[in-house]
Coordinates of C-alpha atoms and ligand atoms in Angstrom, one line a residue:
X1 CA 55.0 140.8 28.8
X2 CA 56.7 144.3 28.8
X3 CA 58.1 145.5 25.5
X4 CA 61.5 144.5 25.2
X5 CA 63.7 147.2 23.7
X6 CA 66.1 147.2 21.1
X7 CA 69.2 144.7 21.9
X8 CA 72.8 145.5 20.6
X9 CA 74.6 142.2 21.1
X10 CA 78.6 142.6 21.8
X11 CA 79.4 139.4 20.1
X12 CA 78.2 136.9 17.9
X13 CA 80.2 134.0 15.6
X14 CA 77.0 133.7 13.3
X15 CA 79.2 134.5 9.8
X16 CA 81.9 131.4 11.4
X17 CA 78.4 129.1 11.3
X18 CA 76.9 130.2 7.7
X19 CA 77.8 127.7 5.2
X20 CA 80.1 128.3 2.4
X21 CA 77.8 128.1 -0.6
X22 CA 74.7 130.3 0.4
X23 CA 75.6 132.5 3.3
X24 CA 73.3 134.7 2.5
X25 CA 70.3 132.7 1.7
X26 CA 71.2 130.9 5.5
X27 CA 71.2 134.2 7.4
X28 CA 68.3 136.1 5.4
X29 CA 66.2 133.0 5.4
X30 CA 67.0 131.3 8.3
X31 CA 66.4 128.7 11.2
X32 CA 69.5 127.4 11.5
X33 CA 72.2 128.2 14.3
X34 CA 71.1 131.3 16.9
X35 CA 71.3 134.0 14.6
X36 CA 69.8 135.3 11.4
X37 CA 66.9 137.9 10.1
X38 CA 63.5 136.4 10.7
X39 CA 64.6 135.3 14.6
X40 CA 66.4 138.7 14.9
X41 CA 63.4 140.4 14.5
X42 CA 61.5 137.9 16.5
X43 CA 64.0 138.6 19.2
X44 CA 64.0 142.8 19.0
X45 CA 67.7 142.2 17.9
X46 CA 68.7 145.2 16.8
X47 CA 72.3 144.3 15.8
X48 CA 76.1 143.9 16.8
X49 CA 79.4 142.8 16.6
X50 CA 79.9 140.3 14.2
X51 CA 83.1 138.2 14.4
X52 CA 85.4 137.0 12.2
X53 CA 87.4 134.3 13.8
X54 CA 90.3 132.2 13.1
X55 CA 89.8 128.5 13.6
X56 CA 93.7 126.8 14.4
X57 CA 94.0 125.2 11.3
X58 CA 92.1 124.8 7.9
X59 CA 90.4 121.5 9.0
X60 CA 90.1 121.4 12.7
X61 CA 87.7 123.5 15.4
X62 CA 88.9 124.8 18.7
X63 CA 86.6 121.6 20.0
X64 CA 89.2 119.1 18.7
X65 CA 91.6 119.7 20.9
X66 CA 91.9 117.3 23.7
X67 CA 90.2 117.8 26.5
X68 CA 91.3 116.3 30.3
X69 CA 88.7 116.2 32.9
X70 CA 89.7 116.4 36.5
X71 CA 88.0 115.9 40.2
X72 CA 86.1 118.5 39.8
X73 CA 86.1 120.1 36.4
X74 CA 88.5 120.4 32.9
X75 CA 90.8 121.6 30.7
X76 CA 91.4 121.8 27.3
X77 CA 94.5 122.0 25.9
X78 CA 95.5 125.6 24.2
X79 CA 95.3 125.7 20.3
X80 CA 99.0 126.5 18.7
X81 CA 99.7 130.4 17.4
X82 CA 99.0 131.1 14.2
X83 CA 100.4 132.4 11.6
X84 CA 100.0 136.1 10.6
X85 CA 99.6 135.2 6.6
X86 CA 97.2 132.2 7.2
X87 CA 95.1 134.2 9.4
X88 CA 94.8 136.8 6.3
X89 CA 94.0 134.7 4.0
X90 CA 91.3 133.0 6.4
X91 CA 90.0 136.9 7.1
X92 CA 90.0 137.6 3.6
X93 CA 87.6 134.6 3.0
X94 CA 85.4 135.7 5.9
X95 CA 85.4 139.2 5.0
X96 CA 84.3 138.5 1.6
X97 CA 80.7 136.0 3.2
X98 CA 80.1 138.6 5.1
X99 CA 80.1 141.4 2.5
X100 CA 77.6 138.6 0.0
X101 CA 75.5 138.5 3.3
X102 CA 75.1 142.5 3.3
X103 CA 74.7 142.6 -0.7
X104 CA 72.3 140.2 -0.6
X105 CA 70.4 141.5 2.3
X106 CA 68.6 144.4 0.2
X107 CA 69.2 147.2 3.0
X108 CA 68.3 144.7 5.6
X109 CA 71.7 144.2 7.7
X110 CA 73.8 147.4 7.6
X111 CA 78.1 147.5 7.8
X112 CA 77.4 150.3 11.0
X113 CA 80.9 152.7 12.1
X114 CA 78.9 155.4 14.4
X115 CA 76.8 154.9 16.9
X116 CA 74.2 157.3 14.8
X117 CA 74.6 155.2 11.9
X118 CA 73.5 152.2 14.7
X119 CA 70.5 154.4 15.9
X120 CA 69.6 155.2 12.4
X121 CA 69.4 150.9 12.0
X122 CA 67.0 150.9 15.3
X123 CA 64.9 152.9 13.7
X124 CA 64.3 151.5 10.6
X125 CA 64.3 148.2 12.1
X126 CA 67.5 147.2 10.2
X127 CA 70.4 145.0 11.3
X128 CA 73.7 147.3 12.1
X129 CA 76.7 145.2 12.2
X130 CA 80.1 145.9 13.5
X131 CA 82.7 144.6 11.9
X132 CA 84.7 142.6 15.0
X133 CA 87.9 140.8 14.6
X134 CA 87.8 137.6 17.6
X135 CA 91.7 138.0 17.9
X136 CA 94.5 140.0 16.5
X137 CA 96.1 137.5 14.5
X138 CA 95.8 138.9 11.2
X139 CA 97.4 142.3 12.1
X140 CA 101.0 142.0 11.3
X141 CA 103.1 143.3 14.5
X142 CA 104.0 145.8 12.6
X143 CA 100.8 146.8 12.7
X144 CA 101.2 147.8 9.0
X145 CA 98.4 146.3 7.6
X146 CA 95.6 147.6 10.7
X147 CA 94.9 151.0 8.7
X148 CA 93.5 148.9 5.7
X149 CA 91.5 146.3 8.2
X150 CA 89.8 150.0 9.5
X151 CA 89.3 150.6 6.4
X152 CA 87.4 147.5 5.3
X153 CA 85.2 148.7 8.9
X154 CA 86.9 147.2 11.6
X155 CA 85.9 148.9 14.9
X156 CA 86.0 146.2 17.1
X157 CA 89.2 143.7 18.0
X158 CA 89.9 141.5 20.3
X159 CA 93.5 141.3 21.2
X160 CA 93.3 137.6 21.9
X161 CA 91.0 134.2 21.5
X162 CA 92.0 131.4 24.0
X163 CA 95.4 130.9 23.0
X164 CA 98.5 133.2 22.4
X165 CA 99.8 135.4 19.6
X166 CA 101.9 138.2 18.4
X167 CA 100.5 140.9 21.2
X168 CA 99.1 139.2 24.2
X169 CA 98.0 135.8 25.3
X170 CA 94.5 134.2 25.5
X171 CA 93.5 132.3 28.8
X172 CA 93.2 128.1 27.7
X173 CA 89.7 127.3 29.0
X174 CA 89.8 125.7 32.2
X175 CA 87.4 125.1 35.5
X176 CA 87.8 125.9 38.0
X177 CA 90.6 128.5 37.1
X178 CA 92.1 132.0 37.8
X179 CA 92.3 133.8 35.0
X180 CA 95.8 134.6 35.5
X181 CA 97.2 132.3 33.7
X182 CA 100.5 133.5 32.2
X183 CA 102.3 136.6 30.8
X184 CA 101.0 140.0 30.1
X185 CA 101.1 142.5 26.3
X186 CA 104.2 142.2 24.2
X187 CA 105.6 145.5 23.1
X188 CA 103.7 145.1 20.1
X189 CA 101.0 144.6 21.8
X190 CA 101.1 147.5 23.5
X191 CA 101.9 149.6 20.5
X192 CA 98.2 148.0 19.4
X193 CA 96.1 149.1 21.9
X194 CA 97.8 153.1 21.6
X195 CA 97.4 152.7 17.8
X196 CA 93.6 151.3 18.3
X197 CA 92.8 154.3 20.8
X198 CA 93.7 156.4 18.0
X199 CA 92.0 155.4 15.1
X200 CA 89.0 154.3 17.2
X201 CA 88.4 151.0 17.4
X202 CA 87.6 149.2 20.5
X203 CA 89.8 147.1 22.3
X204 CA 88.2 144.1 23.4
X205 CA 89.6 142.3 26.3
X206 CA 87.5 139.5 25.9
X207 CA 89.6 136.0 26.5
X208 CA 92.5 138.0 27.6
X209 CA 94.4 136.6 30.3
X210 CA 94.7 138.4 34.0
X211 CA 97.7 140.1 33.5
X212 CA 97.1 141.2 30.0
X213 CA 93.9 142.7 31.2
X214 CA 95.9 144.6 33.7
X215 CA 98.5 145.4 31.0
X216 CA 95.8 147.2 29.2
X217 CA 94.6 149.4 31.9
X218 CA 97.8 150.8 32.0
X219 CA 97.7 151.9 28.5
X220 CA 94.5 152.4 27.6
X221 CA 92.9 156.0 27.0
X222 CA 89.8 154.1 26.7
X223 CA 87.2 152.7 28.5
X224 CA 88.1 148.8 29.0
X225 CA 85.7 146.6 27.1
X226 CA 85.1 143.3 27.7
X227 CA 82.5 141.9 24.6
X228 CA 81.6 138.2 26.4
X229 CA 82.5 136.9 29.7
X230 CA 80.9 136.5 32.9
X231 CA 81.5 137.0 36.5
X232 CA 83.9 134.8 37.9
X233 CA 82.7 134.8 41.4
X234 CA 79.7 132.8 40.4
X235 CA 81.0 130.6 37.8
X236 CA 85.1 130.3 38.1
X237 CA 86.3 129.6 34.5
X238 CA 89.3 131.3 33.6
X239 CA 87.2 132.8 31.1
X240 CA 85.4 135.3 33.3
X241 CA 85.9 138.3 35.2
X242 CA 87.1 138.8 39.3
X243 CA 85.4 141.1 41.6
X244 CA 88.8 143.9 41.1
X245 CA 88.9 143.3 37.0
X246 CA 84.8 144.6 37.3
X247 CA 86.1 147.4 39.4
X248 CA 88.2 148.3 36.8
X249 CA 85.8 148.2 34.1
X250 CA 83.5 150.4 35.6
X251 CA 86.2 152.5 36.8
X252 CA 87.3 153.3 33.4
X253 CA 83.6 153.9 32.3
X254 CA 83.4 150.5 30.6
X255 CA 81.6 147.7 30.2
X256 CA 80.7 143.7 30.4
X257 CA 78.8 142.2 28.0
X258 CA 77.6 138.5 29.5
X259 CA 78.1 135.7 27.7
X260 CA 75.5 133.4 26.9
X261 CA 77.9 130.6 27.3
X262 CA 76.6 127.9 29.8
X263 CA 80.2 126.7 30.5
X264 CA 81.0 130.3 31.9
X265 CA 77.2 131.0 33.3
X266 CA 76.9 127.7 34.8
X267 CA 78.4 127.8 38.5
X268 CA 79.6 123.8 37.8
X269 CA 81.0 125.0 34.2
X270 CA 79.9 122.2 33.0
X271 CA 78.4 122.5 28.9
X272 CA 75.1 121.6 29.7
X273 CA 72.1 123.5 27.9
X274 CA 69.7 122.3 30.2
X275 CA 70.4 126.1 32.1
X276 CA 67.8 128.3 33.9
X277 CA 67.5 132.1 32.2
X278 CA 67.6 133.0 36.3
X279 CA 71.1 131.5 36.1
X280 CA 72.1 134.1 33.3
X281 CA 70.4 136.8 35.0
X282 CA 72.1 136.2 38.2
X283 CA 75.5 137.6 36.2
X284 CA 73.8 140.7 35.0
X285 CA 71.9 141.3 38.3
X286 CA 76.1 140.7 40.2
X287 CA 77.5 143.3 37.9
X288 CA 74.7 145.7 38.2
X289 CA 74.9 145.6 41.9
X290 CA 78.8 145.8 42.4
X291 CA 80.0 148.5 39.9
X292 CA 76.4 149.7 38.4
X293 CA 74.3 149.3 36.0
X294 CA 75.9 151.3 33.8
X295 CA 79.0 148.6 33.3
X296 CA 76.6 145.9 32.2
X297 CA 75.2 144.4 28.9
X298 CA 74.4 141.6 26.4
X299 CA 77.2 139.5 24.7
X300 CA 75.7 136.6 24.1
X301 CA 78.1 134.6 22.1
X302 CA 74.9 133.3 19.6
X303 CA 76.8 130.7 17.0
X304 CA 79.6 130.8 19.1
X305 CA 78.9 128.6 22.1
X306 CA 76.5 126.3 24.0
X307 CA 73.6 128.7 25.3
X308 CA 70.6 128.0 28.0
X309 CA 67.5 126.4 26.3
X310 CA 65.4 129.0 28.0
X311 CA 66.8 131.3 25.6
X312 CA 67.6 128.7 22.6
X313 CA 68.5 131.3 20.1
X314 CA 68.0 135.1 19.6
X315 CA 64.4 135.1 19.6
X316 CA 64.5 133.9 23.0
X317 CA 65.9 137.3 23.8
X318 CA 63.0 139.0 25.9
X319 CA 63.1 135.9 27.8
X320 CA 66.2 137.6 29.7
X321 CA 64.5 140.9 29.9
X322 CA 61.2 139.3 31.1
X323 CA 63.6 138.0 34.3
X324 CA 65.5 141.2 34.5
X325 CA 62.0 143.0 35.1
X326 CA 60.7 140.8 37.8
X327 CA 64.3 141.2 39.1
X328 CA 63.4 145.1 39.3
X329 CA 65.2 146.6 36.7
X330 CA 63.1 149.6 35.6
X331 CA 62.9 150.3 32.6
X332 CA 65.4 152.8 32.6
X333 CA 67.9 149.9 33.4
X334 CA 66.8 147.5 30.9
X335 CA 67.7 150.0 28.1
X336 CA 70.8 151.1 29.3
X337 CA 71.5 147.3 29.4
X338 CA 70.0 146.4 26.3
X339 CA 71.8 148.9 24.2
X340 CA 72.4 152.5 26.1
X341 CA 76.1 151.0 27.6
X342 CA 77.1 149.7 24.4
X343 CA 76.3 153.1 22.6
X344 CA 77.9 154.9 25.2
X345 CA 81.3 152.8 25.0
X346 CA 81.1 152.9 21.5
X347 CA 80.4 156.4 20.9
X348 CA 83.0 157.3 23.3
X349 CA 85.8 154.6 21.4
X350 CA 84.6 155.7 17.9
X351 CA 85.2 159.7 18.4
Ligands
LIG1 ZN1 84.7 134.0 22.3

């Protein structure tokens, strides 16, 4: 098997999935979920964006909601908005697991704001994690209270989840589906992105519907970023990207991390584990031959989703890189998907 190289992931929901009481005994000591230390290493995980996200309300998950199968798919109904000051308060708690996970960790996971900082990790084969937000909901649309989020080491937000809110509006998970699926960025919204460009952090465009994608372009000064999603072409979810949206990407110098997610890898959506890694690989080897390989990389969605058993969790990993070789990515290509793009994006959004 060739050596796989270091792996920056562009989104993970492992601090959603560690429990309450020891988060930090679950993700140093692991085997539980997709993601923590012993199967990062295992997997030449070499870190990420971590998510915080916002579940609709204190005592129900984004599963609950009702779900209404047709001929030849679903839907699921979209969550309500929240509300700015319950989202806070549900940050706040996050915010706080994952700082007893880095205490706790001895050196071994690393809060990472530059991409040398990220390099630095590789090297010492520590885990750099970027602080993500999955959704803008806690930043008041004021956008008064973003400053001190950067400050806590946010670099990475996603103006949306799957449902709307005070800047843009999410795509409800549907199959098959367009993505365009309702109205663009709010003023605010737009006042987000510019404000983002400037202190450097990334806009992710991640479950944002067609038209707020399109929005963004317009008033971006950065490269468009999408952290998990797939190619819609070969599996049509309203959660994945058409043929002119990955135009667009690379045209801005972007990138596409692809999701894990077997109900956007699948080409019958359907949540079903029992997935072939040639499956996955056939939306990296799409990208890479439309727009480049340059535009392409890993956002797996580990914690977050349903992913293939031929992967099962991060240290199935080099599975995917094992497929990409035979596929006849050089080696050249596998790092520039592994982690090269990412840096590049980053580097670029963080200067
Ligand atoms: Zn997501």
């Amino acid at each position: 098997m060739p050596a796989t190289p270091r792996i920056f992931d562009g989104h993970n929901d492992c601090l959603l999935r560690l429990p309450e009481e020891s988060p930090a005994a679950a993700f140093l000591d692991g085997r539980d979920g997709h993601l923590d230390l012993p199967r990062a290493r295992e997997g030449n995980f070499g870190g990420g964006m971590f998510a915080l996200f916002v579940s609709p309300s204190p005592d129900t998950t984004p599963r609950e909601r009702r779900r209404t199968e047709t001929e030849d798919g679903f839907y699921l109904d979209p969550p309500p908005q929240l509300r700015p000051s319950y989202a806070q308060e549900v940050t706040e708690e996050l915010l706080a697991r994952f700082e007893t996970v880095l205490d706790a960790s001895d050196g071994q996971v690393r809060l990472v704001e530059s991409v040398p900082e990220i390099r630095e990790c590789f090297e010492e084969d520590v885990i750099a994690s970027v602080l993500h937000f999955e959704g803008a909901e806690p930043i008041e649309p004021d956008l008064s209270n973003l400053e001190s989020y950067y400050d806590s080491g946010l670099r990475s937000l996603g103006l949306v989840w799957s449902r709307p809110n005070q800047f843009a509006s999410g795509v409800p998970f549907e199959f098959p589906g367009s993505p365009d699926t309702g109205p663009g960025l709010t003023d605010e919204g737009r006042a987000l992105v510019r404000r983002c460009n400037e202190l450097g952090i990334v806009v992710d465009l991640a479950h944002l519907n067609e038209q707020g994608f399109w929005d963004v372009t317009d008033c971006t000064t950065q490269p468009l970023v999408v952290s998990h999603g797939g190619v819609h072409n070969i599996c049509p979810s309203t959660r994945n990207l058409t043929d002119e949206q990955l135009d667009a990407v690379a045209d801005s110098g972007g990138l596409v991390g692809i999701t894990f997610a077997v109900n956007a890898v699948r080409p019958d959506g359907k949540r079903e584990t029992e997935t072939t890694v040639e499956t996955l690989a056939d939306h990296f080897e799409y990208v890479a031959d439309r727009v480049g390989v340059d535009h392409v990389a890993v956002g797996s969605d580990f914690d977050g989703a349903a992913v293939p058993d031929s992967i099962g969790d991060v240290a199935g990993l080099p599975r995917l890189f094992e497929e990409l070789t035979d596929r006849g990515f050089d080696a050249e290509d596998r790092q520039k998907i592994a982690s090269e793009n990412w840096l590049r994006v980053l580097d670029q959004t963080w200067n």
